[in-house]
CSV table of C-alpha atoms in Angstrom, one decimal:
chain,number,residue,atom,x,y,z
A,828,UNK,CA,113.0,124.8,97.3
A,829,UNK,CA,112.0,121.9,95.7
A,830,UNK,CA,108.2,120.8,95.2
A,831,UNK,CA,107.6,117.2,97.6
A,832,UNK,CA,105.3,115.9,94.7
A,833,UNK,CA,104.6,117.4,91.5
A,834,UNK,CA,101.3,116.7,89.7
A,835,UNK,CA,100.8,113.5,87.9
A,836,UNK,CA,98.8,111.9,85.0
A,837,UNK,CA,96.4,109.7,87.0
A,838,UNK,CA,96.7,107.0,83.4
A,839,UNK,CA,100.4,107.2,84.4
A,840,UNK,CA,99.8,106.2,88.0
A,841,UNK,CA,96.9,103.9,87.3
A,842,UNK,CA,99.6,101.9,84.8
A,843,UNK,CA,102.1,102.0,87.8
A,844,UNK,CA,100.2,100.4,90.2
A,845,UNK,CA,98.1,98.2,88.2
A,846,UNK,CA,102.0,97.0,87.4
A,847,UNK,CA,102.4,96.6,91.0
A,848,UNK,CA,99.2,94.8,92.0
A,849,UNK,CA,99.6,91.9,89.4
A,850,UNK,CA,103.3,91.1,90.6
A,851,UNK,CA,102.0,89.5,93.6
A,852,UNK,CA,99.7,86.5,94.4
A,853,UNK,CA,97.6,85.4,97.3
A,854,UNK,CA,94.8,83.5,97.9
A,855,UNK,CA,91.5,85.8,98.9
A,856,UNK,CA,89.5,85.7,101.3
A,857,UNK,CA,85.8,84.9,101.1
A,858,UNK,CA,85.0,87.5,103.8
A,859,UNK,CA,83.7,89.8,101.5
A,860,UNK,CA,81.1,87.6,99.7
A,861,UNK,CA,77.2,88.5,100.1
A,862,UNK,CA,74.1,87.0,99.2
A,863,UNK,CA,73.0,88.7,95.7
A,864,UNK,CA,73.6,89.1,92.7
A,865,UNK,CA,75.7,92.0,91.2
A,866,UNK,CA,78.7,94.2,92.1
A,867,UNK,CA,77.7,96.6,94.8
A,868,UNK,CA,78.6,100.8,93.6
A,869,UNK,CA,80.9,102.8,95.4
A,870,UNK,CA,79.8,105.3,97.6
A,871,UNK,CA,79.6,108.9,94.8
A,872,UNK,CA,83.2,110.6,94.5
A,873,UNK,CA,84.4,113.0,97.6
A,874,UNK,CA,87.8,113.4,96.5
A,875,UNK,CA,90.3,114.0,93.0
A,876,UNK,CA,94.1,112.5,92.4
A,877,UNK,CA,94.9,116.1,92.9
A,878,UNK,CA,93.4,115.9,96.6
A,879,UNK,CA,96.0,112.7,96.6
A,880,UNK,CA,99.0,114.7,95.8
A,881,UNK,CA,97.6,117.6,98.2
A,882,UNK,CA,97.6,114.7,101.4
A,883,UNK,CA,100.8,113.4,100.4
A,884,UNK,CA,102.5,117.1,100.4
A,885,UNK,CA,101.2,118.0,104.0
A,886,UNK,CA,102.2,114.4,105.4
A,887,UNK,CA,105.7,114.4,104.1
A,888,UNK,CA,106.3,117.9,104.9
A,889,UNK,CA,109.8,118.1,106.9
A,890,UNK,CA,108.3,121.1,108.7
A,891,UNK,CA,104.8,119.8,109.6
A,892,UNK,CA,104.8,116.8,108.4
A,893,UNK,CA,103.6,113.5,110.0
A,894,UNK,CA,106.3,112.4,112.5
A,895,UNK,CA,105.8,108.4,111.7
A,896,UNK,CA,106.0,109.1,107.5
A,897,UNK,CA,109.0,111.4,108.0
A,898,UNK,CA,111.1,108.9,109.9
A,899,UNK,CA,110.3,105.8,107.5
A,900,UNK,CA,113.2,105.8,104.4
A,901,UNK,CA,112.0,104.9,100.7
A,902,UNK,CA,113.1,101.1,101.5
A,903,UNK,CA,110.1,101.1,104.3
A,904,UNK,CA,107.9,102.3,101.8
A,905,UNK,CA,108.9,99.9,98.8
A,906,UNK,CA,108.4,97.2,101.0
A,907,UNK,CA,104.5,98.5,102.0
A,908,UNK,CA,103.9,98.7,97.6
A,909,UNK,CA,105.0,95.1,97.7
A,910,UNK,CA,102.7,94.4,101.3
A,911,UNK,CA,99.7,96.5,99.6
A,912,UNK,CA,99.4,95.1,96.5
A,913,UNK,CA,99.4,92.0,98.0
A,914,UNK,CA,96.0,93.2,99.4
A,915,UNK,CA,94.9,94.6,96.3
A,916,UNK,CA,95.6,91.6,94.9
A,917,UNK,CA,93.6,89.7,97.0
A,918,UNK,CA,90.7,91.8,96.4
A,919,UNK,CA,90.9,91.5,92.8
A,920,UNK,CA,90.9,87.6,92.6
A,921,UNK,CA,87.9,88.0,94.9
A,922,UNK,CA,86.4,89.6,92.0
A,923,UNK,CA,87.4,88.1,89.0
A,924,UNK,CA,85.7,84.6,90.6
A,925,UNK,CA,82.8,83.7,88.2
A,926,UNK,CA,80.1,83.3,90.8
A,927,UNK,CA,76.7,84.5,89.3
A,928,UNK,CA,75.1,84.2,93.0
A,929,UNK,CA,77.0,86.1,95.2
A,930,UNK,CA,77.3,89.7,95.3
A,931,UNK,CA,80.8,91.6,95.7
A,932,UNK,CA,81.2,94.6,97.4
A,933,UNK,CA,83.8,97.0,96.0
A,934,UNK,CA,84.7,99.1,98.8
A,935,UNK,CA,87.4,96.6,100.1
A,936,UNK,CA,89.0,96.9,96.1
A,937,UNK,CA,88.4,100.3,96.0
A,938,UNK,CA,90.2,100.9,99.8
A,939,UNK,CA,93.5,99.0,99.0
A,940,UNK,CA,94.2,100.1,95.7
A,941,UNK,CA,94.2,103.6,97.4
A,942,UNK,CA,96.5,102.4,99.5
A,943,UNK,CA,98.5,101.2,96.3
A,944,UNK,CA,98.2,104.6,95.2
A,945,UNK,CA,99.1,106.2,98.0
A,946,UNK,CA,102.2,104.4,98.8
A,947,UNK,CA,103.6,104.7,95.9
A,948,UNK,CA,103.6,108.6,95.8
A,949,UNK,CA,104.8,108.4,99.2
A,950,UNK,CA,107.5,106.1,98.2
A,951,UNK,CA,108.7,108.8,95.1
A,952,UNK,CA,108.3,111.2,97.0
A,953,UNK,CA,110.7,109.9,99.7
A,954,UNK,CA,113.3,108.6,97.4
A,955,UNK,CA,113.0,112.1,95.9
A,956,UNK,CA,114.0,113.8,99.3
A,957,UNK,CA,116.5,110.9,100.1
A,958,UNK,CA,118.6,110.7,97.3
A,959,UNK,CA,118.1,114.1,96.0
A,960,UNK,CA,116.0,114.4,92.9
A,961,UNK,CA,113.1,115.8,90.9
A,962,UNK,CA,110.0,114.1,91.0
A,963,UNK,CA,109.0,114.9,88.1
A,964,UNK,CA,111.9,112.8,86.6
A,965,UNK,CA,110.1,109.6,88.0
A,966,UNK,CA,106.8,110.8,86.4
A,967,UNK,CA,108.5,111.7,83.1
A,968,UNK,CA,109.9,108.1,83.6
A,969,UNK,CA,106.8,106.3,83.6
A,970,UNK,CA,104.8,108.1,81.1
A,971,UNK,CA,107.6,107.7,78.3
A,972,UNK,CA,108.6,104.3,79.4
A,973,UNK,CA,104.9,103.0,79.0
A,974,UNK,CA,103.9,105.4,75.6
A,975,UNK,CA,107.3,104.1,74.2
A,976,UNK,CA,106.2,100.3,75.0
A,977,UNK,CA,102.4,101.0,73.3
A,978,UNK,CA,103.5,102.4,70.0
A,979,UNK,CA,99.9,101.2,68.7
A,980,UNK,CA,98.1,103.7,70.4
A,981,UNK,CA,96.7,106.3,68.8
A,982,UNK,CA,96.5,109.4,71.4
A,983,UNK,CA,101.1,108.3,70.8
A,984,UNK,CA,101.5,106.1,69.2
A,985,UNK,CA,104.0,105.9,66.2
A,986,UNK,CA,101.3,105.8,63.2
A,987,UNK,CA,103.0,102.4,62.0
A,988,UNK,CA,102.5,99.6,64.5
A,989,UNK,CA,99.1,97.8,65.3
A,990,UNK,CA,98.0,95.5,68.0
A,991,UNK,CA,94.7,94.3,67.9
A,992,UNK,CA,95.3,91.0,70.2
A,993,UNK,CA,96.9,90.9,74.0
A,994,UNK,CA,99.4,88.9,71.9
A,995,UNK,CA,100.2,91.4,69.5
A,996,UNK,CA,100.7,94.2,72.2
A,997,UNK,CA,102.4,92.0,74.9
A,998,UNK,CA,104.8,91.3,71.2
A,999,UNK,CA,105.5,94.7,70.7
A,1000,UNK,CA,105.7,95.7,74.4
A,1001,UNK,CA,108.9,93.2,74.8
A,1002,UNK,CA,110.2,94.2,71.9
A,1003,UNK,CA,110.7,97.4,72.9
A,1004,UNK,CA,111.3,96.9,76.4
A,1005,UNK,CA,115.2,95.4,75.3
């Protein structure tokens, strides 16, 4: 029987959905905005990507799954990556405003690009079950799609190519995208 969702490199996923968050555009909203100075902390960590991947197993789960995930088809899901980077993305031109004065509380960040996350193992792991495939295929997929287009790094890189600049890697990173 085959796995639901195998184990993934969180740089991988991070890459992924980091991808899918800047695709969109939307205005934010100022709801978030308080009266201080800095970024507020996260609450302390409860939970690892492996406690992700555990979650997503037990919800997708034909036998004891959750009845509302198990009816929704990889299309549904695809279309809630695009709906929740939307909000992700929202959240993140919150922060990147240059306001010295007001303080902005990461919790709201932190909350939709889990749901970023989360979608988009749901979403694999669906299309995996649908159509009939490995998951690890997809995760093979992405790691050697994205070391492949940053030959400059040095954990994989190819020893030869350097990018010091954004321009340098976005130069390489087209070139080897054709």
């Amino acid at each position: 029987m085959m796995r639901s969702v195998v184990h993934v490199s969180s740089r991988a996923l991070v890459v992924g959905a980091g991808y899918l968050v800047l695709r969109q555009l939307r205005k934010p909203s100022s709801s978030r905005l308080a009266n201080t100075r800095h970024f507020r902390q996260p609450s302390c960590s409860k939970f690892t990507l492996e406690d992700v991947v555990f979650t997503v197993e037990q919800l997708v789960s034909p036998s004891t799954g959750c009845p509302w995930i198990l009816k929704k088809n990889p299309e549904d899901y695809l279309k809630f990556v695009c709906a929740e980077s939307e909000e992700a993305l929202s959240e993140v031109v919150l922060f990147s405003k240059d306001d010295k004065e007001v303080e902005y509380d990461v919790g709201p960040l932190a909350s939709e690009l889990g749901d970023v996350l989360y979608v988009a193992l749901v979403t694999v792991t669906k299309a995996s079950t649908t159509f009939g495939f490995d998951p690890q295929e997809v995760y093979d997929s992405a790691v050697e799609k994205i070391r492949g287009r940053t030959p400059y790094m040095a954990e994989w890189g190819d020893g030869e190519s350097f990018a010091e600049t954004c321009e340098q890697a976005e130069a390489l990173w087209q070139a080897r995208k054709k």
